[in-house]
């Protein structure tokens, strides 16, 4: 599989290690990158000391608390860090690398869901990956700092144990701290858009007067792409609702929808 | 689950230490536990150190400045304090700005330490109107330092700093008596009175 044979020169780029995740996926990682995960480094060094006979054979390092999706991201972040064994660059090269790294970091954060950040932080904590922990903690702090109190409670699953009048008093006294923050509803919508939800069927209700009318601009008939669909699966009252749509065509029929 | 909760607490602690003061004030009411963490002196020290190291990383040339815009002639215009960064292209970028509370208007800034400003309006001719203030612009709170002004006293110097041993702030004031002689007075925040040194 991979060669984790005892390498007298650990800075050689050909040395690789195998890491096994909680979902039994195997990752071949360059030693220089894997060593940034201090937990791995410790395990590797313990293995080296404990069993002389095991040297030369493939060592798979188990990471039962890390999922493959999370490890992929951590490894890719680790690769972008300045390697401790790299030849010292001159100032210009260093600046270029720094800029590249910043661009990479911004791209990485753009595609991350806030919930994933928590998973990344937990994994980086378990792996004792200091640079990763610093980066993702800062990213989460930046994400949270302008959010409302309700958002923070929801995000961390914290129960509010203040009495309503206590909270009201506090909010009045420090009103300036509550200005200019993102409304929690917008935050909720953003998160909701990325998740799927399950519906409980309440049953058929009879005798509602007046009977509800479908708005003239709403779909109520045959689906243009699939004529097997005779009517909408789900319909709800209201206007200007943020709704789901099939992947093939977005609500505006344009090539891109945000 | 217990371990998970521990980990979550650690994460929350780290993240809170990276937040601006306005967010921290707001998040005090997330829960009682948040409130007590944020007001804990150890956390405050961690938060300060984090802020200092973050600013050192970003601004290795220490080019931050404090700008004071006074309008002594026009009491209607609010006085403001701005923190700015002087960029390499000779431009200024404003980081934050604070309105100076009305009470402190006209006072002179004497010293600055760990985000707190010490002000005094020694220019007042009437001794009884002279006072000393401590102002924290980030949380928009200030405190009047109780000072005694026996007759025939003039203040020659005031300075202010943070004493790590007691985790407390101290103000040092040098006073001269009209009758001759001088003494130094120290005021500690914790004990709230001036004592002769």
PDB file of N, CA, C and O in Angstrom, chain B residues 65-115:
ATOM      1  N   UNK B  65      -2.721  54.830  15.615  1.00  0.00           N
ATOM      2  CA  UNK B  65      -2.706  56.123  16.301  1.00  0.00           C
ATOM      3  C   UNK B  65      -4.077  56.414  16.865  1.00  0.00           C
ATOM      4  O   UNK B  65      -5.086  55.922  16.396  1.00  0.00           O
ATOM      5  N   UNK B  66      -4.083  57.286  17.861  1.00  0.00           N
ATOM      6  CA  UNK B  66      -5.322  57.730  18.479  1.00  0.00           C
ATOM      7  C   UNK B  66      -5.496  59.196  18.103  1.00  0.00           C
ATOM      8  O   UNK B  66      -4.625  60.014  18.369  1.00  0.00           O
ATOM      9  N   UNK B  67      -6.592  59.547  17.436  1.00  0.00           N
ATOM     10  CA  UNK B  67      -6.828  60.932  17.048  1.00  0.00           C
ATOM     11  C   UNK B  67      -7.947  61.528  17.877  1.00  0.00           C
ATOM     12  O   UNK B  67      -8.984  60.888  18.068  1.00  0.00           O
ATOM     13  N   UNK B  68      -7.725  62.724  18.313  1.00  0.00           N
ATOM     14  CA  UNK B  68      -8.692  63.372  19.189  1.00  0.00           C
ATOM     15  C   UNK B  68      -9.196  64.626  18.491  1.00  0.00           C
ATOM     16  O   UNK B  68      -8.400  65.453  18.079  1.00  0.00           O
ATOM     17  N   UNK B  69     -10.524  64.724  18.325  1.00  0.00           N
ATOM     18  CA  UNK B  69     -11.039  65.921  17.650  1.00  0.00           C
ATOM     19  C   UNK B  69     -11.855  66.726  18.644  1.00  0.00           C
ATOM     20  O   UNK B  69     -13.019  66.423  18.894  1.00  0.00           O
ATOM     21  N   UNK B  70     -11.254  67.725  19.231  1.00  0.00           N
ATOM     22  CA  UNK B  70     -11.971  68.548  20.203  1.00  0.00           C
ATOM     23  C   UNK B  70     -12.639  69.755  19.550  1.00  0.00           C
ATOM     24  O   UNK B  70     -12.139  70.248  18.547  1.00  0.00           O
ATOM     25  N   UNK B  71     -13.744  70.177  20.109  1.00  0.00           N
ATOM     26  CA  UNK B  71     -14.387  71.403  19.629  1.00  0.00           C
ATOM     27  C   UNK B  71     -14.720  72.266  20.836  1.00  0.00           C
ATOM     28  O   UNK B  71     -15.880  72.365  21.234  1.00  0.00           O
ATOM     29  N   UNK B  72     -13.726  72.840  21.433  1.00  0.00           N
ATOM     30  CA  UNK B  72     -13.988  73.585  22.668  1.00  0.00           C
ATOM     31  C   UNK B  72     -14.865  74.802  22.460  1.00  0.00           C
ATOM     32  O   UNK B  72     -15.592  75.208  23.353  1.00  0.00           O
ATOM     33  N   UNK B  73     -14.830  75.348  21.253  1.00  0.00           N
ATOM     34  CA  UNK B  73     -15.593  76.566  21.040  1.00  0.00           C
ATOM     35  C   UNK B  73     -17.048  76.278  20.697  1.00  0.00           C
ATOM     36  O   UNK B  73     -17.901  77.131  20.789  1.00  0.00           O
ATOM     37  N   UNK B  74     -17.330  75.078  20.278  1.00  0.00           N
ATOM     38  CA  UNK B  74     -18.681  74.791  19.829  1.00  0.00           C
ATOM     39  C   UNK B  74     -19.236  73.579  20.564  1.00  0.00           C
ATOM     40  O   UNK B  74     -18.992  72.450  20.154  1.00  0.00           O
ATOM     41  N   UNK B  75     -19.934  73.810  21.655  1.00  0.00           N
ATOM     42  CA  UNK B  75     -20.381  72.678  22.479  1.00  0.00           C
ATOM     43  C   UNK B  75     -21.392  71.768  21.783  1.00  0.00           C
ATOM     44  O   UNK B  75     -21.627  70.662  22.214  1.00  0.00           O
ATOM     45  N   UNK B  76     -21.994  72.259  20.665  1.00  0.00           N
ATOM     46  CA  UNK B  76     -22.986  71.422  19.991  1.00  0.00           C
ATOM     47  C   UNK B  76     -22.353  70.281  19.227  1.00  0.00           C
ATOM     48  O   UNK B  76     -22.958  69.233  19.036  1.00  0.00           O
ATOM     49  N   UNK B  77     -21.133  70.514  18.761  1.00  0.00           N
ATOM     50  CA  UNK B  77     -20.494  69.441  17.994  1.00  0.00           C
ATOM     51  C   UNK B  77     -19.884  68.457  18.971  1.00  0.00           C
ATOM     52  O   UNK B  77     -19.152  68.838  19.875  1.00  0.00           O
ATOM     53  N   UNK B  78     -20.204  67.198  18.764  1.00  0.00           N
ATOM     54  CA  UNK B  78     -19.709  66.206  19.708  1.00  0.00           C
ATOM     55  C   UNK B  78     -18.231  65.959  19.486  1.00  0.00           C
ATOM     56  O   UNK B  78     -17.762  65.847  18.360  1.00  0.00           O
ATOM     57  N   UNK B  79     -17.532  65.826  20.577  1.00  0.00           N
ATOM     58  CA  UNK B  79     -16.118  65.514  20.462  1.00  0.00           C
ATOM     59  C   UNK B  79     -15.978  64.025  20.214  1.00  0.00           C
ATOM     60  O   UNK B  79     -16.746  63.223  20.736  1.00  0.00           O
ATOM     61  N   UNK B  80     -14.993  63.666  19.432  1.00  0.00           N
ATOM     62  CA  UNK B  80     -14.833  62.255  19.107  1.00  0.00           C
ATOM     63  C   UNK B  80     -13.395  61.812  19.230  1.00  0.00           C
ATOM     64  O   UNK B  80     -12.471  62.604  19.099  1.00  0.00           O
ATOM     65  N   UNK B  81     -13.273  60.550  19.438  1.00  0.00           N
ATOM     66  CA  UNK B  81     -11.963  59.922  19.495  1.00  0.00           C
ATOM     67  C   UNK B  81     -11.933  58.889  18.374  1.00  0.00           C
ATOM     68  O   UNK B  81     -12.885  58.127  18.211  1.00  0.00           O
ATOM     69  N   UNK B  82     -10.868  58.861  17.603  1.00  0.00           N
ATOM     70  CA  UNK B  82     -10.780  57.867  16.528  1.00  0.00           C
ATOM     71  C   UNK B  82      -9.504  57.064  16.660  1.00  0.00           C
ATOM     72  O   UNK B  82      -8.455  57.614  16.992  1.00  0.00           O
ATOM     73  N   UNK B  83      -9.604  55.761  16.395  1.00  0.00           N
ATOM     74  CA  UNK B  83      -8.368  54.990  16.287  1.00  0.00           C
ATOM     75  C   UNK B  83      -8.135  54.748  14.799  1.00  0.00           C
ATOM     76  O   UNK B  83      -9.044  54.346  14.079  1.00  0.00           O
ATOM     77  N   UNK B  84      -6.920  55.040  14.369  1.00  0.00           N
ATOM     78  CA  UNK B  84      -6.619  54.900  12.944  1.00  0.00           C
ATOM     79  C   UNK B  84      -5.330  54.142  12.755  1.00  0.00           C
ATOM     80  O   UNK B  84      -4.525  54.014  13.675  1.00  0.00           O
ATOM     81  N   UNK B  85      -5.156  53.646  11.545  1.00  0.00           N
ATOM     82  CA  UNK B  85      -3.914  52.986  11.169  1.00  0.00           C
ATOM     83  C   UNK B  85      -3.284  53.797  10.057  1.00  0.00           C
ATOM     84  O   UNK B  85      -3.960  54.180   9.100  1.00  0.00           O
ATOM     85  N   UNK B  86      -2.002  54.055  10.220  1.00  0.00           N
ATOM     86  CA  UNK B  86      -1.292  54.832   9.214  1.00  0.00           C
ATOM     87  C   UNK B  86      -0.707  53.857   8.202  1.00  0.00           C
ATOM     88  O   UNK B  86       0.134  53.031   8.531  1.00  0.00           O
ATOM     89  N   UNK B  87      -1.191  53.933   6.959  1.00  0.00           N
ATOM     90  CA  UNK B  87      -0.746  52.977   5.954  1.00  0.00           C
ATOM     91  C   UNK B  87       0.538  53.417   5.257  1.00  0.00           C
ATOM     92  O   UNK B  87       0.928  54.572   5.308  1.00  0.00           O
ATOM     93  N   UNK B  88       1.142  52.460   4.534  1.00  0.00           N
ATOM     94  CA  UNK B  88       2.411  52.738   3.878  1.00  0.00           C
ATOM     95  C   UNK B  88       2.266  53.769   2.769  1.00  0.00           C
ATOM     96  O   UNK B  88       3.236  54.399   2.370  1.00  0.00           O
ATOM     97  N   UNK B  89       1.026  53.933   2.272  1.00  0.00           N
ATOM     98  CA  UNK B  89       0.874  54.932   1.210  1.00  0.00           C
ATOM     99  C   UNK B  89       0.436  56.277   1.788  1.00  0.00           C
ATOM    100  O   UNK B  89      -0.189  57.078   1.102  1.00  0.00           O
ATOM    101  N   UNK B  90       0.778  56.484   3.053  1.00  0.00           N
ATOM    102  CA  UNK B  90       0.507  57.759   3.728  1.00  0.00           C
ATOM    103  C   UNK B  90      -0.963  58.084   3.856  1.00  0.00           C
ATOM    104  O   UNK B  90      -1.338  59.237   3.980  1.00  0.00           O
ATOM    105  N   UNK B  91      -1.819  57.067   3.795  1.00  0.00           N
ATOM    106  CA  UNK B  91      -3.237  57.344   4.027  1.00  0.00           C
ATOM    107  C   UNK B  91      -3.608  56.787   5.401  1.00  0.00           C
ATOM    108  O   UNK B  91      -2.882  55.975   5.964  1.00  0.00           O
ATOM    109  N   UNK B  92      -4.736  57.243   5.905  1.00  0.00           N
ATOM    110  CA  UNK B  92      -5.194  56.760   7.209  1.00  0.00           C
ATOM    111  C   UNK B  92      -6.429  55.895   7.025  1.00  0.00           C
ATOM    112  O   UNK B  92      -7.309  56.233   6.248  1.00  0.00           O
ATOM    113  N   UNK B  93      -6.465  54.793   7.739  1.00  0.00           N
ATOM    114  CA  UNK B  93      -7.674  53.966   7.706  1.00  0.00           C
ATOM    115  C   UNK B  93      -8.283  53.996   9.090  1.00  0.00           C
ATOM    116  O   UNK B  93      -7.611  53.664  10.068  1.00  0.00           O
ATOM    117  N   UNK B  94      -9.544  54.370   9.180  1.00  0.00           N
ATOM    118  CA  UNK B  94     -10.155  54.429  10.502  1.00  0.00           C
ATOM    119  C   UNK B  94     -10.529  53.037  10.979  1.00  0.00           C
ATOM    120  O   UNK B  94     -11.113  52.252  10.237  1.00  0.00           O
ATOM    121  N   UNK B  95     -10.160  52.738  12.191  1.00  0.00           N
ATOM    122  CA  UNK B  95     -10.494  51.437  12.745  1.00  0.00           C
ATOM    123  C   UNK B  95     -11.792  51.533  13.550  1.00  0.00           C
ATOM    124  O   UNK B  95     -12.682  50.736  13.430  1.00  0.00           O
ATOM    125  N   UNK B  96     -11.852  52.541  14.407  1.00  0.00           N
ATOM    126  CA  UNK B  96     -13.081  52.725  15.184  1.00  0.00           C
ATOM    127  C   UNK B  96     -13.161  54.172  15.646  1.00  0.00           C
ATOM    128  O   UNK B  96     -12.166  54.891  15.645  1.00  0.00           O
ATOM    129  N   UNK B  97     -14.354  54.590  16.032  1.00  0.00           N
ATOM    130  CA  UNK B  97     -14.485  55.948  16.570  1.00  0.00           C
ATOM    131  C   UNK B  97     -15.434  55.925  17.755  1.00  0.00           C
ATOM    132  O   UNK B  97     -16.340  55.091  17.812  1.00  0.00           O
ATOM    133  N   UNK B  98     -15.182  56.802  18.708  1.00  0.00           N
ATOM    134  CA  UNK B  98     -15.983  56.836  19.927  1.00  0.00           C
ATOM    135  C   UNK B  98     -16.424  58.258  20.205  1.00  0.00           C
ATOM    136  O   UNK B  98     -15.643  59.194  20.064  1.00  0.00           O
ATOM    137  N   UNK B  99     -17.662  58.390  20.630  1.00  0.00           N
ATOM    138  CA  UNK B  99     -18.130  59.703  21.055  1.00  0.00           C
ATOM    139  C   UNK B  99     -17.698  59.925  22.478  1.00  0.00           C
ATOM    140  O   UNK B  99     -17.854  59.030  23.312  1.00  0.00           O
ATOM    141  N   UNK B 100     -17.198  61.106  22.745  1.00  0.00           N
ATOM    142  CA  UNK B 100     -16.769  61.383  24.112  1.00  0.00           C
ATOM    143  C   UNK B 100     -18.002  61.808  24.923  1.00  0.00           C
ATOM    144  O   UNK B 100     -18.739  62.704  24.510  1.00  0.00           O
ATOM    145  N   UNK B 101     -18.235  61.178  26.054  1.00  0.00           N
ATOM    146  CA  UNK B 101     -19.411  61.533  26.858  1.00  0.00           C
ATOM    147  C   UNK B 101     -19.380  63.008  27.241  1.00  0.00           C
ATOM    148  O   UNK B 101     -18.317  63.565  27.472  1.00  0.00           O
ATOM    149  N   UNK B 102     -20.527  63.605  27.342  1.00  0.00           N
ATOM    150  CA  UNK B 102     -20.633  65.041  27.552  1.00  0.00           C
ATOM    151  C   UNK B 102     -19.872  65.498  28.785  1.00  0.00           C
ATOM    152  O   UNK B 102     -19.233  66.532  28.802  1.00  0.00           O
ATOM    153  N   UNK B 103     -19.951  64.691  29.832  1.00  0.00           N
ATOM    154  CA  UNK B 103     -19.313  65.052  31.100  1.00  0.00           C
ATOM    155  C   UNK B 103     -17.811  65.229  30.929  1.00  0.00           C
ATOM    156  O   UNK B 103     -17.176  66.043  31.578  1.00  0.00           O
ATOM    157  N   UNK B 104     -17.256  64.418  30.024  1.00  0.00           N
ATOM    158  CA  UNK B 104     -15.810  64.448  29.861  1.00  0.00           C
ATOM    159  C   UNK B 104     -15.355  65.500  28.867  1.00  0.00           C
ATOM    160  O   UNK B 104     -14.176  65.661  28.615  1.00  0.00           O
ATOM    161  N   UNK B 105     -16.320  66.175  28.260  1.00  0.00           N
ATOM    162  CA  UNK B 105     -15.960  67.157  27.245  1.00  0.00           C
ATOM    163  C   UNK B 105     -15.043  68.226  27.814  1.00  0.00           C
ATOM    164  O   UNK B 105     -15.288  68.751  28.899  1.00  0.00           O
ATOM    165  N   UNK B 106     -13.980  68.539  27.085  1.00  0.00           N
ATOM    166  CA  UNK B 106     -13.078  69.568  27.562  1.00  0.00           C
ATOM    167  C   UNK B 106     -11.989  69.042  28.454  1.00  0.00           C
ATOM    168  O   UNK B 106     -11.057  69.754  28.811  1.00  0.00           O
ATOM    169  N   UNK B 107     -12.104  67.788  28.850  1.00  0.00           N
ATOM    170  CA  UNK B 107     -11.058  67.210  29.697  1.00  0.00           C
ATOM    171  C   UNK B 107      -9.876  66.797  28.831  1.00  0.00           C
ATOM    172  O   UNK B 107     -10.025  66.545  27.639  1.00  0.00           O
ATOM    173  N   UNK B 108      -8.721  66.753  29.449  1.00  0.00           N
ATOM    174  CA  UNK B 108      -7.518  66.363  28.721  1.00  0.00           C
ATOM    175  C   UNK B 108      -7.170  64.920  29.017  1.00  0.00           C
ATOM    176  O   UNK B 108      -7.299  64.454  30.149  1.00  0.00           O
ATOM    177  N   UNK B 109      -6.702  64.243  27.980  1.00  0.00           N
ATOM    178  CA  UNK B 109      -6.300  62.852  28.171  1.00  0.00           C
ATOM    179  C   UNK B 109      -4.923  62.833  28.805  1.00  0.00           C
ATOM    180  O   UNK B 109      -3.992  63.449  28.311  1.00  0.00           O
ATOM    181  N   UNK B 110      -4.808  62.131  29.891  1.00  0.00           N
ATOM    182  CA  UNK B 110      -3.556  62.120  30.619  1.00  0.00           C
ATOM    183  C   UNK B 110      -2.753  60.870  30.306  1.00  0.00           C
ATOM    184  O   UNK B 110      -1.555  60.907  30.111  1.00  0.00           O
ATOM    185  N   UNK B 111      -3.455  59.736  30.293  1.00  0.00           N
ATOM    186  CA  UNK B 111      -2.725  58.484  30.082  1.00  0.00           C
ATOM    187  C   UNK B 111      -3.651  57.449  29.482  1.00  0.00           C
ATOM    188  O   UNK B 111      -4.866  57.600  29.503  1.00  0.00           O
ATOM    189  N   UNK B 112      -3.048  56.385  28.998  1.00  0.00           N
ATOM    190  CA  UNK B 112      -3.791  55.320  28.312  1.00  0.00           C
ATOM    191  C   UNK B 112      -3.163  53.989  28.683  1.00  0.00           C
ATOM    192  O   UNK B 112      -1.956  53.838  28.648  1.00  0.00           O
ATOM    193  N   UNK B 113      -4.016  53.057  29.056  1.00  0.00           N
ATOM    194  CA  UNK B 113      -3.465  51.740  29.408  1.00  0.00           C
ATOM    195  C   UNK B 113      -4.513  50.666  29.189  1.00  0.00           C
ATOM    196  O   UNK B 113      -5.621  50.767  29.711  1.00  0.00           O
ATOM    197  N   UNK B 114      -4.174  49.607  28.435  1.00  0.00           N
ATOM    198  CA  UNK B 114      -5.071  48.462  28.253  1.00  0.00           C
ATOM    199  C   UNK B 114      -6.480  48.851  27.838  1.00  0.00           C
ATOM    200  O   UNK B 114      -7.440  48.272  28.289  1.00  0.00           O
ATOM    201  N   UNK B 115      -6.597  49.844  26.981  1.00  0.00           N
ATOM    202  CA  UNK B 115      -7.922  50.219  26.497  1.00  0.00           C
ATOM    203  C   UNK B 115      -8.649  51.215  27.375  1.00  0.00           C
ATOM    204  O   UNK B 115      -9.766  51.617  27.062  1.00  0.00           O
TER     205      UNK B 115
END
